[in-house]
């Protein structure tokens, strides 16, 4: 790397510039016939596929399911939300979708439609399934359980308008029957009726499949998805060869789903109704017992209305208390008067108008005081001995005695009244003290009565609600759009199939070619060489039409023209050779059979045809090959080197038909080629011959096999390193690169042999021309368009 500082830069440039889209495309375009054949075959297969594939039709329906979270379908019984049977787990779209997709729903739908039975009309290539358009109507009765677990195949063939026959799968006739008669089969009975306006000659194949398999098929085929995130509207889709069947199965699934939901609601409602009726009977009896207890309690306590009677007792108690206070007040006043009467003198006035509610005492006191005042007026002018005074004193004494008696009588009366009021008050207070206990007991009885009455009325109301729910039968889902199928099949899509066939037709040869190129490590084109090595490139030689071709003056093949180009380019490599001496060119290769002898022979003849004196030497002494192209004697170079003395010219022969071409054969294969080539006579021979000829072309041994070529490399002015396309492994390019970098082979250049010109450039060299007119060979696509 250090000896050749420009090598890295050159390698980088060649690597960067080596990629060409045109060249990559040309690698595939040269195989256009295979691409065309592959596309045509794939399109034919696609047409056959579309011809014999049963088309699939898509049916869809939309419905709105009950979803409390999104406010979807509102139930007619939404006002009865407090009813226990209407609550519980809330409905939502996700749960309802899983219910619709359940196996139980699909099983019921398949059983209702009897989809385990299929009908076919057999054609020459394929069978066509029929549904509503079958020629007969078949009713199945007395179906046994084995009908759903086994398979059967038979055919119904029309004989006349009144008769038909049944044929089994082995074409064995099972019997002839009249239309409308009951036909006994293995696991069922059936009645066959001919449709009107139908030809009596028909053949209908009946296929009975296992129930579980049919259910699994339709369950997997049913697709359910929500229309939007914020809605409870779902879409049900299904694909089937018969669009009517797809529509019927979707509609039946919706019907079974709604019927199942209504059945569940009815079962709950009926169970609740029975419970309510039983509870009404029990509570009615309990309510009667509670009312009887209330009646007994009132009788025992002599009550009508505790609240009213309590109010009367409280009023009486207050009245008694007030009268008692008044009585005690009056009693104290009387006692005070009696005490005054005892302590006062006969001349003292007695207080008047203070004795309550006792008119006699008040009148006596008023009379006493009036009489005492009159006495006092008489006493001013009369003496105590006055008769009037004496009579007055006697009268005052009587009145005073009468007042005392009256006060005593009032005092006794008030005491009796007081005692009576205290007794009545105690009785009233006793009644009042019993009221809380009675009220508590009666409230307990009343509470039980109210509970029983409320529960009784509630159950009566719910009984009516349950009756309404059983009558309404609200569905769980509202059908927005019933099932409807597309008029055109959804699969197979003709355009897509043909497009896919076209793409596959292009892809198959492309992948095959790509894999072949990927796994093939052989060099193919000039780019493969220049991308790996930095050796100058003289040119590439196309594959020769003849293995032993020798170029002459009339050769106009692409191989001959390529070698002429190599010869021309070689002159630039030999520009530094001394004038008057032969330009010595050694031809070698990495491995045997790369065509180095072919290049050496034809290069020599090409140069000789240009009036240059050329000597062709066979120095591949181990495996000489020049004699395959020319008729040469057995003796040659090895004989000259092995003997003492001798003249080299005795072994050189002039070739016929070539005025300036001479050949020095290899001679006999020696037992010691290395020692032979190390002989000093080899160098002397080259010195002698360089002064006699203008060009010396030397065919040498492969450099990676033996060291023969390296031993004589110093005698060369230039080395042509031949590489054979589709033969030499790319990994072997490092051998030639190492020789070039280490300068073991002087003035080294590369020739790529045995190339396929179409894969090299995508167009011809343009060598197919004569002396008078040049004929240009256009690429195939240009020729194709020019013709059109």
Tab-separated table of C-alpha atoms in Angstrom, residues 485-715:
chain	number	residue	atom	x	y	z
A	485	UNK	CA	-74.932	-7.962	-0.152
A	486	UNK	CA	-72.828	-6.384	-2.851
A	487	UNK	CA	-73.677	-7.013	-6.487
A	488	UNK	CA	-70.047	-7.571	-7.427
A	489	UNK	CA	-67.837	-10.143	-5.688
A	490	UNK	CA	-65.300	-8.924	-3.173
A	491	UNK	CA	-62.938	-11.766	-4.023
A	492	UNK	CA	-61.266	-12.676	-6.160
A	493	UNK	CA	-60.603	-9.207	-7.547
A	494	UNK	CA	-59.783	-9.624	-11.222
A	495	UNK	CA	-57.641	-6.515	-11.544
A	496	UNK	CA	-55.742	-7.240	-8.363
A	497	UNK	CA	-55.210	-10.888	-9.345
A	498	UNK	CA	-53.918	-9.932	-12.795
A	499	UNK	CA	-51.731	-7.213	-11.298
A	500	UNK	CA	-50.378	-9.643	-8.735
A	501	UNK	CA	-49.795	-12.234	-11.478
A	502	UNK	CA	-47.932	-9.623	-13.525
A	503	UNK	CA	-45.779	-8.642	-10.536
A	504	UNK	CA	-45.133	-12.273	-9.620
A	505	UNK	CA	-44.306	-13.024	-13.252
A	506	UNK	CA	-41.640	-10.328	-13.098
A	507	UNK	CA	-40.498	-11.251	-9.615
A	508	UNK	CA	-39.910	-14.972	-10.216
A	509	UNK	CA	-37.197	-14.635	-12.889
A	510	UNK	CA	-35.855	-11.558	-11.119
A	511	UNK	CA	-35.410	-13.501	-7.870
A	512	UNK	CA	-33.991	-16.503	-9.674
A	513	UNK	CA	-31.470	-14.342	-11.535
A	514	UNK	CA	-30.711	-12.405	-8.370
A	515	UNK	CA	-30.130	-15.582	-6.352
A	516	UNK	CA	-27.986	-17.042	-9.118
A	517	UNK	CA	-25.929	-13.860	-9.170
A	518	UNK	CA	-25.843	-13.737	-5.383
A	519	UNK	CA	-24.617	-17.321	-5.080
A	520	UNK	CA	-22.339	-17.115	-8.121
A	521	UNK	CA	-18.911	-15.834	-7.014
A	522	UNK	CA	-17.434	-15.924	-10.522
A	523	UNK	CA	-16.419	-12.724	-12.256
A	524	UNK	CA	-18.818	-11.724	-15.016
A	525	UNK	CA	-17.991	-8.343	-16.410
A	526	UNK	CA	-15.317	-5.690	-16.524
A	527	UNK	CA	-16.938	-3.981	-13.536
A	528	UNK	CA	-16.385	-7.063	-11.388
A	529	UNK	CA	-12.665	-6.859	-12.159
A	530	UNK	CA	-12.203	-3.115	-11.852
A	531	UNK	CA	-14.127	-3.033	-8.564
A	532	UNK	CA	-11.594	-5.392	-6.954
A	533	UNK	CA	-8.223	-4.656	-8.565
A	534	UNK	CA	-6.310	-1.560	-9.649
A	535	UNK	CA	-4.516	-3.220	-12.599
A	536	UNK	CA	-4.931	-1.438	-15.968
A	537	UNK	CA	-7.642	-3.031	-18.067
A	538	UNK	CA	-6.926	-3.662	-21.750
A	539	UNK	CA	-10.339	-4.977	-22.736
A	540	UNK	CA	-12.639	-7.933	-22.698
A	541	UNK	CA	-12.902	-10.638	-25.328
A	542	UNK	CA	-16.368	-12.072	-26.076
A	543	UNK	CA	-17.030	-15.760	-26.177
A	544	UNK	CA	-15.612	-17.204	-29.398
A	545	UNK	CA	-17.826	-19.055	-31.815
A	546	UNK	CA	-15.079	-21.695	-32.149
A	547	UNK	CA	-12.868	-22.967	-29.369
A	548	UNK	CA	-9.843	-23.209	-31.709
A	549	UNK	CA	-10.503	-19.976	-33.628
A	550	UNK	CA	-7.464	-18.291	-35.167
A	551	UNK	CA	-7.902	-14.770	-36.429
A	552	UNK	CA	-7.057	-14.156	-40.064
A	553	UNK	CA	-7.383	-11.216	-42.376
A	554	UNK	CA	-11.034	-12.029	-43.148
A	555	UNK	CA	-12.177	-12.459	-39.516
A	556	UNK	CA	-15.026	-10.123	-38.654
A	557	UNK	CA	-16.320	-11.774	-35.513
A	558	UNK	CA	-16.740	-9.871	-32.291
A	559	UNK	CA	-13.917	-11.915	-30.815
A	560	UNK	CA	-11.523	-10.854	-33.590
A	561	UNK	CA	-12.451	-7.182	-33.195
A	562	UNK	CA	-12.059	-7.375	-29.425
A	563	UNK	CA	-8.545	-8.791	-29.781
A	564	UNK	CA	-7.693	-6.000	-32.218
A	565	UNK	CA	-8.831	-3.499	-29.584
A	566	UNK	CA	-6.680	-5.264	-26.989
A	567	UNK	CA	-3.730	-5.067	-29.386
A	568	UNK	CA	-4.313	-1.334	-29.869
A	569	UNK	CA	-4.548	-0.694	-26.118
A	570	UNK	CA	-1.455	-2.795	-25.579
A	571	UNK	CA	0.592	-0.351	-27.632
A	572	UNK	CA	0.077	2.272	-24.933
A	573	UNK	CA	1.501	-0.156	-22.378
A	574	UNK	CA	4.615	-0.729	-24.565
A	575	UNK	CA	5.419	2.897	-25.172
A	576	UNK	CA	8.680	2.755	-23.171
A	577	UNK	CA	10.265	-0.190	-25.030
A	578	UNK	CA	13.625	0.556	-26.693
A	579	UNK	CA	13.488	1.092	-30.445
A	580	UNK	CA	14.964	-1.686	-32.536
A	581	UNK	CA	14.228	-4.385	-29.985
A	582	UNK	CA	11.230	-6.718	-29.950
A	583	UNK	CA	8.327	-5.836	-27.712
A	584	UNK	CA	8.104	-8.886	-25.469
A	585	UNK	CA	4.643	-9.657	-24.164
A	586	UNK	CA	4.050	-12.479	-21.659
A	587	UNK	CA	0.550	-13.899	-21.392
A	588	UNK	CA	-0.405	-15.616	-18.121
A	589	UNK	CA	-3.406	-16.294	-15.875
A	590	UNK	CA	-4.312	-17.219	-12.349
A	591	UNK	CA	-5.568	-20.723	-13.087
A	592	UNK	CA	-5.411	-23.095	-16.043
A	593	UNK	CA	-8.170	-23.060	-18.672
A	594	UNK	CA	-8.666	-19.296	-18.536
A	595	UNK	CA	-7.823	-18.909	-22.234
A	596	UNK	CA	-4.325	-17.450	-22.010
A	597	UNK	CA	-3.100	-19.641	-24.902
A	598	UNK	CA	-6.134	-18.553	-26.965
A	599	UNK	CA	-5.310	-14.899	-26.272
A	600	UNK	CA	-1.600	-15.375	-26.969
A	601	UNK	CA	-2.163	-17.180	-30.298
A	602	UNK	CA	-4.764	-14.722	-31.605
A	603	UNK	CA	-2.853	-11.689	-30.364
A	604	UNK	CA	0.198	-12.947	-32.251
A	605	UNK	CA	-1.782	-13.546	-35.457
A	606	UNK	CA	-3.463	-10.135	-35.169
A	607	UNK	CA	-0.139	-8.355	-34.851
A	608	UNK	CA	1.364	-10.436	-37.667
A	609	UNK	CA	-1.477	-9.395	-39.977
A	610	UNK	CA	-0.350	-5.789	-39.540
A	611	UNK	CA	2.978	-6.587	-41.273
A	612	UNK	CA	4.884	-6.958	-38.009
A	613	UNK	CA	7.342	-9.802	-37.585
A	614	UNK	CA	5.987	-11.753	-34.669
A	615	UNK	CA	7.336	-14.758	-32.743
A	616	UNK	CA	4.973	-16.850	-30.659
A	617	UNK	CA	6.790	-18.835	-27.953
A	618	UNK	CA	5.219	-21.653	-25.955
A	619	UNK	CA	6.729	-21.352	-22.463
A	620	UNK	CA	4.023	-23.307	-20.616
A	621	UNK	CA	6.316	-26.306	-20.671
A	622	UNK	CA	4.253	-28.334	-18.225
A	623	UNK	CA	1.006	-28.187	-20.172
A	624	UNK	CA	1.633	-26.908	-23.717
A	625	UNK	CA	-1.502	-25.914	-25.609
A	626	UNK	CA	-0.331	-24.030	-28.695
A	627	UNK	CA	-0.321	-27.254	-30.681
A	628	UNK	CA	-4.156	-27.360	-30.256
A	629	UNK	CA	-4.382	-24.309	-32.508
A	630	UNK	CA	-1.495	-25.031	-34.915
A	631	UNK	CA	0.182	-28.056	-36.400
A	632	UNK	CA	3.577	-28.029	-34.628
A	633	UNK	CA	6.441	-30.521	-34.349
A	634	UNK	CA	7.151	-32.353	-31.109
A	635	UNK	CA	10.595	-30.749	-30.566
A	636	UNK	CA	10.895	-27.202	-29.428
A	637	UNK	CA	12.077	-24.897	-26.665
A	638	UNK	CA	12.655	-27.553	-24.004
A	639	UNK	CA	14.770	-29.576	-26.396
A	640	UNK	CA	16.900	-26.496	-27.154
A	641	UNK	CA	17.437	-25.647	-23.482
A	642	UNK	CA	18.167	-29.236	-22.461
A	643	UNK	CA	20.889	-29.887	-25.052
A	644	UNK	CA	24.349	-28.420	-25.078
A	645	UNK	CA	24.823	-25.955	-27.865
A	646	UNK	CA	22.347	-25.922	-30.695
A	647	UNK	CA	20.714	-23.096	-32.586
A	648	UNK	CA	17.323	-21.766	-31.489
A	649	UNK	CA	16.397	-21.023	-35.066
A	650	UNK	CA	16.338	-24.720	-35.809
A	651	UNK	CA	13.213	-24.966	-33.628
A	652	UNK	CA	11.408	-21.883	-34.944
A	653	UNK	CA	8.946	-22.533	-37.744
A	654	UNK	CA	7.068	-20.155	-40.007
A	655	UNK	CA	3.271	-20.521	-40.038
A	656	UNK	CA	1.475	-21.085	-43.313
A	657	UNK	CA	-1.012	-18.438	-44.446
A	658	UNK	CA	0.798	-15.862	-42.266
A	659	UNK	CA	3.701	-14.077	-43.878
A	660	UNK	CA	5.164	-12.655	-40.647
A	661	UNK	CA	4.150	-15.182	-37.979
A	662	UNK	CA	6.705	-17.556	-36.478
A	663	UNK	CA	6.240	-20.082	-33.714
A	664	UNK	CA	8.641	-21.633	-31.218
A	665	UNK	CA	6.895	-24.755	-29.838
A	666	UNK	CA	7.217	-25.790	-26.210
A	667	UNK	CA	8.809	-29.062	-27.029
A	668	UNK	CA	8.835	-32.228	-24.989
A	669	UNK	CA	7.394	-31.919	-21.438
A	670	UNK	CA	10.458	-32.022	-19.156
A	671	UNK	CA	10.670	-33.830	-15.786
A	672	UNK	CA	12.361	-30.808	-14.164
A	673	UNK	CA	10.716	-27.645	-15.600
A	674	UNK	CA	11.899	-25.310	-12.820
A	675	UNK	CA	15.592	-26.219	-13.238
A	676	UNK	CA	15.158	-26.049	-16.983
A	677	UNK	CA	13.701	-22.519	-16.943
A	678	UNK	CA	16.453	-21.333	-14.561
A	679	UNK	CA	19.025	-22.193	-17.264
A	680	UNK	CA	21.063	-19.256	-18.498
A	681	UNK	CA	20.204	-20.208	-22.061
A	682	UNK	CA	16.667	-18.852	-21.538
A	683	UNK	CA	17.885	-15.314	-20.915
A	684	UNK	CA	20.391	-15.560	-23.750
A	685	UNK	CA	17.661	-16.799	-26.063
A	686	UNK	CA	15.445	-13.792	-25.304
A	687	UNK	CA	18.351	-11.378	-25.879
A	688	UNK	CA	19.046	-12.969	-29.220
A	689	UNK	CA	15.430	-13.133	-30.374
A	690	UNK	CA	14.582	-9.531	-29.333
A	691	UNK	CA	17.076	-8.322	-31.923
A	692	UNK	CA	15.505	-10.387	-34.697
A	693	UNK	CA	11.722	-9.921	-34.229
A	694	UNK	CA	9.470	-6.916	-33.730
A	695	UNK	CA	7.074	-8.639	-31.303
A	696	UNK	CA	7.519	-11.678	-29.122
A	697	UNK	CA	4.348	-13.178	-27.646
A	698	UNK	CA	5.017	-15.723	-24.874
A	699	UNK	CA	2.432	-18.205	-23.570
A	700	UNK	CA	3.403	-18.910	-19.929
A	701	UNK	CA	2.151	-21.077	-17.094
A	702	UNK	CA	-0.550	-19.934	-14.592
A	703	UNK	CA	1.056	-17.944	-11.771
A	704	UNK	CA	-0.958	-19.387	-8.870
A	705	UNK	CA	-0.190	-22.989	-9.802
A	706	UNK	CA	3.580	-23.028	-10.474
A	707	UNK	CA	6.504	-20.616	-10.216
A	708	UNK	CA	7.602	-21.059	-13.828
A	709	UNK	CA	6.321	-17.678	-14.975
A	710	UNK	CA	7.973	-15.782	-12.089
A	711	UNK	CA	11.343	-17.287	-12.998
A	712	UNK	CA	11.317	-15.777	-16.499
A	713	UNK	CA	9.221	-12.623	-15.789
A	714	UNK	CA	12.314	-10.372	-16.003
A	715	UNK	CA	12.506	-10.922	-19.758
